[in-house]
Amino acid sequence: MTYMLNVNGQDFEVEIKAHETLADVLREKLGLIGVKVSCGEGECGSCTILVDGIPCTACLMLGRQGVDHELTTVEGIGDYNNLHPIQQAFIDEQGFQCGFCTPGFIMTAKAFLDENPNPTEEEVSIAMSGNICRCGAYPWIVKSVLKAAENLRNGER
Amino acid sequence: MNFMNVQQVAKDRKVVGKSVPVLDAREKVTGSLKYGVDFTVPGVVHGKILRSTVPHGRVKWIDTSKAESLPGVLGIVTHEDAPDLNWMGVWDNYRGKVLDGTARFVGDEIAAVAASTVEIAEQALELIEVEYELLPAVLDVEKALLQDAPQVREEGNVRDEYVVEWGDLEQGTAEADYTIDIEMRYKSQNYAGIGRNACVCEWDGDRVTMWTSSQTPSELQSGIHEAFGMPMSNVRVIALPSGCSFGLWWSNNFMMVTALLAKKVRKPVKIELTSQECMAAVKRRHIEITRGRMGVKNDGTLTLADFSHLMDNGAYGFKTDVYFFCVDLWGGALNGDYRVRGVNTNLVTSGCMRAVGDITMGLAVERLADMCAAKVDIDPVEFRIKNQLKSGQLLRMQEPRGHMKGTLSQYLNALSDEQKQDWPKMFHLSSGSTHELLIQGADKFGWADRWKGWGVPASVNGSKYRGVGVGTGAHCCGVEFGGNTSSVVRVNLDGSINVFSACGRQGQGSETTLAQVAAEEMGVSLERVSIVTGDTDAVPWASGSSASTTMFRTGWATREACRDAKNQLLGIASQEFFNGMSIDELDIEDGLVQVRNYPDNHPRIPLDEMMNVLCSDSLSQTSVITGRPNSVMPPTIAFARQWAAQFAEVEVDIETGEIKITDYLAGQDSGTVMNPNVLKNQVIGGAICGAGFVLYEGIEFDQNDGRILNDSLLDYKVLRSGDFPSDVEVFFVESEDPVGPFGARGAGESPAAAAGPAICQAVHNAIGVWVDVPMIPETVLKALKVKSE
Amino acid sequence: MTRHFEYLRPESIEAAIDMKVEHGSRGRFWAGGTDMMLLWQRRAVDFDYCIDLTYIKALRFIEMDSSALRIGSMATLDDLDLKSGLNSALTVLGETARLMNTKQTRTIATVGGNLCHASPSADLTPPLIAMGTQVRLRGSEGERVIPLEEFHTGVNQTVLTDGEVVTEFLVPHVNEKLAASYNRIARTVVDIALVSSAVCLRLDDARTVQYAGVALGAVGPTAIRAIDAEKTLTGLPLEELANGSVQIAGEQASMAARAISDIRASQEFRTDMASVMTQRAISRCIEILEDI
């Protein structure tokens, strides 16, 4: 059976089996490999997407629970030729190493900065604690988010 | 060609030393970089592995008929399909057959199914029936040493002892004013890498192609050749970027199982590992036990360092040594004896994880040295400065001599005159040490004010006690006796270059830093360099990213390959444009071929114009310039080391045992820093890995069958952002290496080794007791209780 | 074991109950799914119909009603965090929610789902019990309201019958002189509780402790009310609490604990820490009440 999913501003008719996770549906049916699945149990945050602007763990949601919501993945906030200020900030401060956790961090950061445009370093560090970076790039992730906040406050996009 | 010439002055460098963004930055932030789990090929089918439920058992019979008749199942492999050939993983981390009908740990690979969907493959697994003849299992490291222990493998459980020794232990004991003993037991650390892995494999006639996340493309190629008894020319590995690896994704048996399955069904097969499989059924750090004794004089001289170390190899590991460098770190000890032994158990395979040996035994050595320093009441920074190796001094790790042809003097005599002139003094530390790191670090950290004495807190606030600590770590920069290095560079007609250097892409930025080496040597901008790191059809065999090899050894080879290509180019340029001038007087800078030092008086020829010359028939040259190293790299294990010194402040709640890291400073001496942003990230990444090892991490094994009980991140606790200070400082002491590319050395592992000691010492100073690791709250309280009794 | 299920999406409480009654034990409510998804994937549960409660707007609310705080069962943990400022009860519930798992899981995990999963270490249970919370259950036969401490009967076990759904939680007296505090021991900043204690103190007009709730987490198959500790604190004037009663209550909390040893912590540690956590919670409540 197919259902309508609104993803990154577009509507898609997608085949969804009842037990499929939203993360797998987005990855496999829509090719959105920016939704990265690692622990698969809600600990690492790699699969973080936005549901109506709210950060959610896609590997714990049913595909059907994505219906009738606006879903945003990392592919929806910027692309190779047109980076979002948060993505640019992560490059400028090198807020990553292997990069696997990076899309998840960026989505968490997007939702966080939407609510907290002027955070302290401590607030950022706590807010980013829902995502795991096993490579240990945390100080630079925090710097990236602070830089992104500054860029956004200065009116970048 | 003189090694020492054309070593550019630092300020003239165009690319080396610059914090350029890593080459795959955009792919990473947009989520478009493909890792193993993201990769697929047209027509792929899906594989799943049947895993043993017993720790030790022979497959009495296995019935796959029901599974095979499930619609959608394409084929099944068991030990009956596997070649009777042992293959060896990188650094002896695996030795065994692809499938051999004997289960040696709970989770061991027994069979594999290929089906049109993952779900059908999973269902098929449930339909395979297998009965084991149960064999006695040994789950304890020390029990496995005993003569009558169940033998995990046909070669027996116990590997040869690995010995590093110097001086005279009796003399060392006699000269000591105090001797102190220690025994430390370490839990096994889990890689717990974000990113999992998958392997895609396809046969085309007798040729096999494998795509998977791997740090070691060449070694994986060798492994397939060994496991299947096929020529290397028929094996193509395309190593993809990996998630956080720390040594997990090198050559793993599940990759061989994928190849076996693909060979049988003659379709491309993808086996994607679940998080649980990654955490419990591939590899882990060894369980290790260190027993040691150090002797110290009242003036702080270490007279004796006597350590014996046991590590378990799990079921398929085959290591004899851990290749630890705390031996050299504390090389000032007058007399020493370090012995390491590996032993197999019926637990999941164990092998090298970041800073192998130095994060474990190194911690015991640091702690025992600290106890000695405390005994004679000498500040730990001073004590390290006094007893740690300085550059130029004799290395204590002389064991690699055993790998040389003949004696050391025979080996050295056989060198060419040039090599004799250029090579650093063998078995002496060529450059770098902890000396400057400790002095500068202590100054930056404010050590003199914050240090209040051994076991004396820096401050007390209710139940919260703060303390400071310093720790040091060392490691090698690649070990040639595990494999060689090479690189190939191709200059294109427009003067841009393609570099082919084998390495991993696990976040350490090597695809970028090697490109920086190439750009600097060739005199072109980084934009004109394209690098291939993972395709064995392109890269010459080279040791992959293990043992902190890549910058030092593969970087050296990359530079030499570029030097060779450049010399070829300059030779042609000399004839065509510079009236036969010696190539020593020519150079390439900013993509222009020119005379060195007097560019304005002479022509400057753009590289593409130069390269066009090759297409004319007046020279009868080939149309392509290919460079490769023209000389042999001196054996790096015989002179090169990397050093780390880290300073930590912790806060301990003495009512609950909870520890928080409140301040952190990391110093690194890895020679020239190729890319400061990349390296700072590496240093702290290592520190966080080491912090996890001493604060929270530890695998729990089931007492009855050895299965891993905490195989998920819910109960295998890794640090998060809020667990480590955000405003850390990293500083570098760049003692240029005489051999490394532009003076750079390796850096991946010593930072992980220095963190544990720094944090443990800080805790000791805060609360007055040494705490066993991992220092979870309960363990801290236990130590405090013992102290008060 | 079937490895697929059918998905049903009721838009009202009645519809959800009807579906559950129709399918009995072959139908399971699915709230945020943060527990159900893992139970399903690990084959710890088996069912044919998933009844998704997340589209029932009538179950997702946090509001005041005369003097009781009403929390709809489908309010998310993040909702608790975002509504922290509403009153003192929500301040502690919001603080507690922020300790639970991660932000991006809290946005989908629900209060009802969490309490129905009935993990012995669930962070919300002790503070809700300490505050005297009641649970409203609705089934095809009607409704019933029971104290939260009677809702859990064992590890992952509740009194819910087939066909019943939790509709809301009622926290009483929240506009009175009330303070609550939840303290726990954990390892990294994201963790479940190894041991925890929640205390709620309510003063009368004479600033005497009219009500004391002490509830311990992760020291038994369900949260435990430390009745003796509560008795020690009840009836005392606020300014006398610090004269030794805090320590006594702490010891009594340890004695009420029924901890076990597992891979996370030992029985001894949990029992000892029950006292420390209780004492810290009481001290925090005293601090808050001194300012009211």
Coordinates of N, CA, C and O in Angstrom, one line a residue, chain B residues 28-107:
Chain B
K28 N 30.3 15.2 3.6 CA 29.9 14.9 5.0 C 28.8 15.7 5.5 O 27.9 15.2 6.1
V29 N 28.8 17.0 5.3 CA 27.8 17.8 5.9 C 26.4 17.8 5.2 O 25.4 18.2 5.7
T30 N 26.5 17.3 3.9 CA 25.2 17.1 3.2 C 24.7 15.7 3.3 O 23.6 15.4 2.7
G31 N 25.4 14.8 3.9 CA 24.9 13.5 4.1 C 25.0 12.7 2.8 O 24.4 11.6 2.7
S32 N 25.9 13.1 1.9 CA 25.9 12.4 0.6 C 27.1 11.4 0.5 O 27.2 10.6 -0.4
L33 N 28.0 11.4 1.5 CA 29.2 10.5 1.4 C 28.7 9.1 1.7 O 27.9 8.8 2.5
K34 N 29.1 8.2 0.8 CA 28.6 6.8 0.9 C 29.6 6.0 1.8 O 30.8 5.8 1.4
Y35 N 29.0 5.4 2.8 CA 29.8 4.5 3.7 C 29.4 3.1 3.3 O 28.5 2.9 2.5
G36 N 30.0 2.1 3.9 CA 29.7 0.7 3.6 C 28.2 0.4 3.6 O 27.6 -0.2 2.7
V37 N 27.5 0.9 4.6 CA 26.1 0.6 4.8 C 25.2 1.3 3.7 O 24.1 0.9 3.4
D38 N 25.8 2.3 3.1 CA 25.0 3.1 2.1 C 25.2 2.5 0.7 O 24.5 2.9 -0.3
F39 N 26.2 1.7 0.5 CA 26.7 1.3 -0.8 C 25.8 0.1 -1.3 O 25.4 -0.8 -0.6
T40 N 25.5 0.2 -2.6 CA 24.9 -0.9 -3.3 C 25.2 -1.0 -4.7 O 25.8 0.0 -5.3
V41 N 25.0 -2.1 -5.4 CA 25.2 -2.2 -6.8 C 23.9 -2.8 -7.4 O 23.1 -3.4 -6.7
P42 N 23.7 -2.6 -8.7 CA 22.5 -3.1 -9.3 C 22.4 -4.6 -9.2 O 23.4 -5.3 -9.3
G43 N 21.2 -5.1 -9.0 CA 21.0 -6.5 -8.9 C 21.5 -7.2 -7.6 O 21.5 -8.4 -7.5
V44 N 21.8 -6.3 -6.6 CA 22.3 -6.9 -5.4 C 21.3 -7.8 -4.7 O 20.1 -7.5 -4.7
V45 N 21.8 -8.8 -4.0 CA 20.9 -9.6 -3.1 C 21.5 -9.5 -1.7 O 22.6 -9.0 -1.5
H46 N 20.7 -10.0 -0.8 CA 21.0 -9.7 0.6 C 21.4 -10.9 1.4 O 20.8 -11.9 1.3
G47 N 22.5 -10.8 2.2 CA 23.0 -11.9 3.0 C 22.8 -11.7 4.4 O 22.8 -10.5 4.9
K48 N 22.6 -12.8 5.2 CA 22.6 -12.7 6.6 C 23.4 -13.9 7.1 O 23.4 -15.0 6.5
I49 N 24.0 -13.7 8.3 CA 24.9 -14.7 8.8 C 24.3 -15.5 10.0 O 23.7 -14.8 10.9
L50 N 24.4 -16.8 9.9 CA 23.9 -17.6 11.0 C 25.1 -17.7 12.0 O 26.2 -18.0 11.7
R51 N 24.8 -17.4 13.3 CA 25.8 -17.3 14.3 C 25.6 -18.3 15.4 O 24.5 -18.7 15.8
S52 N 26.7 -18.8 15.9 CA 26.7 -19.8 16.9 C 26.1 -19.3 18.2 O 26.2 -18.2 18.6
T53 N 25.4 -20.2 18.8 CA 24.8 -19.9 20.1 C 25.6 -20.6 21.3 O 25.2 -20.4 22.4
V54 N 26.6 -21.3 20.9 CA 27.5 -21.9 21.9 C 28.9 -21.4 21.8 O 29.3 -21.0 20.8
P55 N 29.6 -21.4 23.0 CA 30.9 -20.8 22.9 C 32.0 -21.7 22.3 O 33.0 -21.2 21.8
H56 N 31.7 -23.0 22.3 CA 32.7 -23.9 21.7 C 32.0 -25.2 21.3 O 31.4 -25.9 22.1
G57 N 32.0 -25.4 20.0 CA 31.3 -26.6 19.6 C 31.6 -27.0 18.1 O 31.8 -26.1 17.3
R58 N 31.6 -28.2 17.8 CA 31.8 -28.7 16.4 C 30.4 -28.9 15.8 O 29.5 -29.5 16.5
V59 N 30.2 -28.5 14.6 CA 28.9 -28.7 14.0 C 28.8 -30.2 13.6 O 29.5 -30.7 12.8
K60 N 27.9 -30.8 14.3 CA 27.7 -32.3 14.1 C 27.0 -32.5 12.8 O 27.3 -33.3 12.0
W61 N 25.9 -31.8 12.7 CA 25.2 -31.7 11.4 C 24.5 -30.4 11.2 O 24.2 -29.7 12.2
I62 N 24.3 -30.0 9.9 CA 23.6 -28.8 9.6 C 22.7 -29.0 8.5 O 23.1 -29.6 7.4
D63 N 21.4 -28.7 8.6 CA 20.4 -29.0 7.6 C 19.9 -27.7 7.1 O 19.1 -27.0 7.8
T64 N 20.2 -27.4 5.9 CA 19.8 -26.1 5.3 C 18.6 -26.3 4.3 O 18.2 -25.3 3.7
S65 N 18.0 -27.5 4.3 CA 17.1 -27.8 3.2 C 15.8 -26.9 3.4 O 15.3 -26.4 2.4
K66 N 15.3 -26.8 4.6 CA 14.1 -26.0 4.7 C 14.3 -24.5 4.4 O 13.5 -23.9 3.7
A67 N 15.5 -24.0 4.8 CA 15.8 -22.7 4.4 C 16.0 -22.5 2.9 O 15.5 -21.5 2.4
E68 N 16.6 -23.5 2.3 CA 16.8 -23.3 0.8 C 15.5 -23.3 0.1 O 15.4 -22.8 -1.0
S69 N 14.5 -24.0 0.6 CA 13.2 -24.0 -0.2 C 12.3 -22.9 0.1 O 11.2 -22.8 -0.4
L70 N 12.8 -22.0 1.0 CA 12.0 -20.8 1.2 C 12.0 -19.9 0.0 O 13.1 -19.6 -0.5
P71 N 10.9 -19.5 -0.5 CA 10.9 -18.7 -1.8 C 11.7 -17.4 -1.5 O 11.5 -16.7 -0.5
G72 N 12.5 -17.1 -2.5 CA 13.4 -15.9 -2.4 C 14.8 -16.2 -1.9 O 15.7 -15.3 -2.0
V73 N 15.0 -17.4 -1.4 CA 16.4 -17.7 -1.0 C 17.2 -18.2 -2.2 O 16.7 -19.0 -3.0
L74 N 18.4 -17.6 -2.4 CA 19.2 -17.9 -3.6 C 20.3 -18.9 -3.3 O 20.8 -19.6 -4.3
G75 N 20.7 -19.0 -2.1 CA 21.8 -20.0 -1.8 C 22.3 -19.8 -0.4 O 22.0 -18.8 0.3
I76 N 22.9 -20.9 0.1 CA 23.4 -20.9 1.5 C 24.8 -21.5 1.5 O 25.1 -22.4 0.7
V77 N 25.7 -20.9 2.3 CA 27.0 -21.5 2.4 C 27.2 -21.9 3.8 O 26.7 -21.3 4.8
T78 N 27.9 -23.1 3.9 CA 28.3 -23.6 5.2 C 29.8 -23.9 5.1 O 30.5 -23.6 4.1
H79 N 30.4 -24.5 6.2 CA 31.8 -24.8 6.1 C 32.1 -25.8 5.0 O 33.3 -25.8 4.5
E80 N 31.1 -26.5 4.5 CA 31.4 -27.4 3.4 C 31.7 -26.6 2.1 O 32.2 -27.2 1.2
D81 N 31.3 -25.4 2.0 CA 31.6 -24.6 0.8 C 32.9 -23.8 0.9 O 33.4 -23.3 -0.1
A82 N 33.5 -23.8 2.1 CA 34.7 -22.9 2.3 C 36.0 -23.6 2.0 O 36.1 -24.8 2.3
P83 N 36.9 -22.9 1.4 CA 38.2 -23.5 1.2 C 38.9 -23.8 2.5 O 38.8 -23.1 3.5
D84 N 39.7 -24.9 2.4 CA 40.4 -25.3 3.6 C 41.7 -24.5 3.8 O 42.8 -25.1 3.8
L85 N 41.6 -23.2 3.9 CA 42.8 -22.3 3.9 C 42.6 -21.4 5.1 O 41.6 -20.7 5.2
N86 N 43.7 -21.2 5.8 CA 43.7 -20.2 6.9 C 44.1 -18.9 6.2 O 44.9 -18.8 5.4
W87 N 43.5 -17.8 6.7 CA 43.9 -16.5 6.3 C 44.2 -15.7 7.5 O 43.7 -16.0 8.6
M88 N 45.1 -14.7 7.3 CA 45.5 -13.9 8.4 C 45.1 -12.5 8.3 O 45.3 -11.8 7.2
G89 N 44.4 -11.9 9.3 CA 44.0 -10.6 9.3 C 45.2 -9.6 9.6 O 46.2 -10.1 10.1
V90 N 44.9 -8.3 9.4 CA 46.0 -7.4 9.7 C 46.5 -7.5 11.1 O 45.7 -7.7 12.0
W91 N 47.8 -7.4 11.3 CA 48.4 -7.4 12.6 C 47.9 -8.6 13.4 O 47.6 -8.5 14.6
D92 N 47.8 -9.8 12.8 CA 47.4 -11.0 13.5 C 46.1 -10.9 14.2 O 45.9 -11.6 15.2
N93 N 45.3 -10.0 13.8 CA 44.0 -9.8 14.5 C 43.0 -11.0 14.2 O 41.9 -11.1 14.8
Y94 N 43.3 -11.8 13.2 CA 42.4 -12.9 12.8 C 43.3 -14.0 12.2 O 44.2 -13.7 11.4
R95 N 43.1 -15.2 12.6 CA 43.7 -16.3 11.9 C 42.7 -17.4 11.9 O 42.3 -17.9 12.9
G96 N 42.3 -17.8 10.7 CA 41.3 -18.9 10.6 C 40.8 -19.1 9.2 O 41.3 -18.4 8.3
K97 N 39.9 -20.0 9.1 CA 39.2 -20.2 7.8 C 38.0 -19.4 7.7 O 37.5 -18.8 8.7
V98 N 37.5 -19.2 6.5 CA 36.3 -18.4 6.3 C 35.1 -19.0 7.1 O 34.4 -18.3 7.8
L99 N 34.9 -20.3 6.9 CA 33.9 -21.0 7.7 C 34.6 -22.4 7.9 O 35.1 -23.0 7.0
D100 N 34.6 -22.9 9.2 CA 35.2 -24.2 9.3 C 34.5 -25.2 10.2 O 35.0 -26.2 10.6
G101 N 33.2 -24.9 10.4 CA 32.4 -25.9 11.1 C 32.7 -26.1 12.6 O 32.3 -27.0 13.2
T102 N 33.5 -25.2 13.1 CA 33.7 -25.2 14.6 C 33.3 -23.8 15.1 O 33.8 -22.8 14.5
A103 N 32.5 -23.7 16.1 CA 32.2 -22.5 16.7 C 33.1 -22.2 17.8 O 33.3 -23.1 18.7
R104 N 33.7 -21.0 17.9 CA 34.7 -20.8 18.9 C 34.3 -19.6 19.9 O 35.0 -19.3 20.8
F105 N 33.2 -19.0 19.6 CA 32.6 -18.0 20.5 C 31.1 -17.9 20.2 O 30.7 -18.2 19.1
V106 N 30.4 -17.5 21.2 CA 29.0 -17.2 20.9 C 28.9 -16.0 19.9 O 29.3 -14.9 20.2
G107 N 28.3 -16.3 18.8 CA 28.3 -15.3 17.7 C 29.2 -15.6 16.5 O 29.2 -14.9 15.5

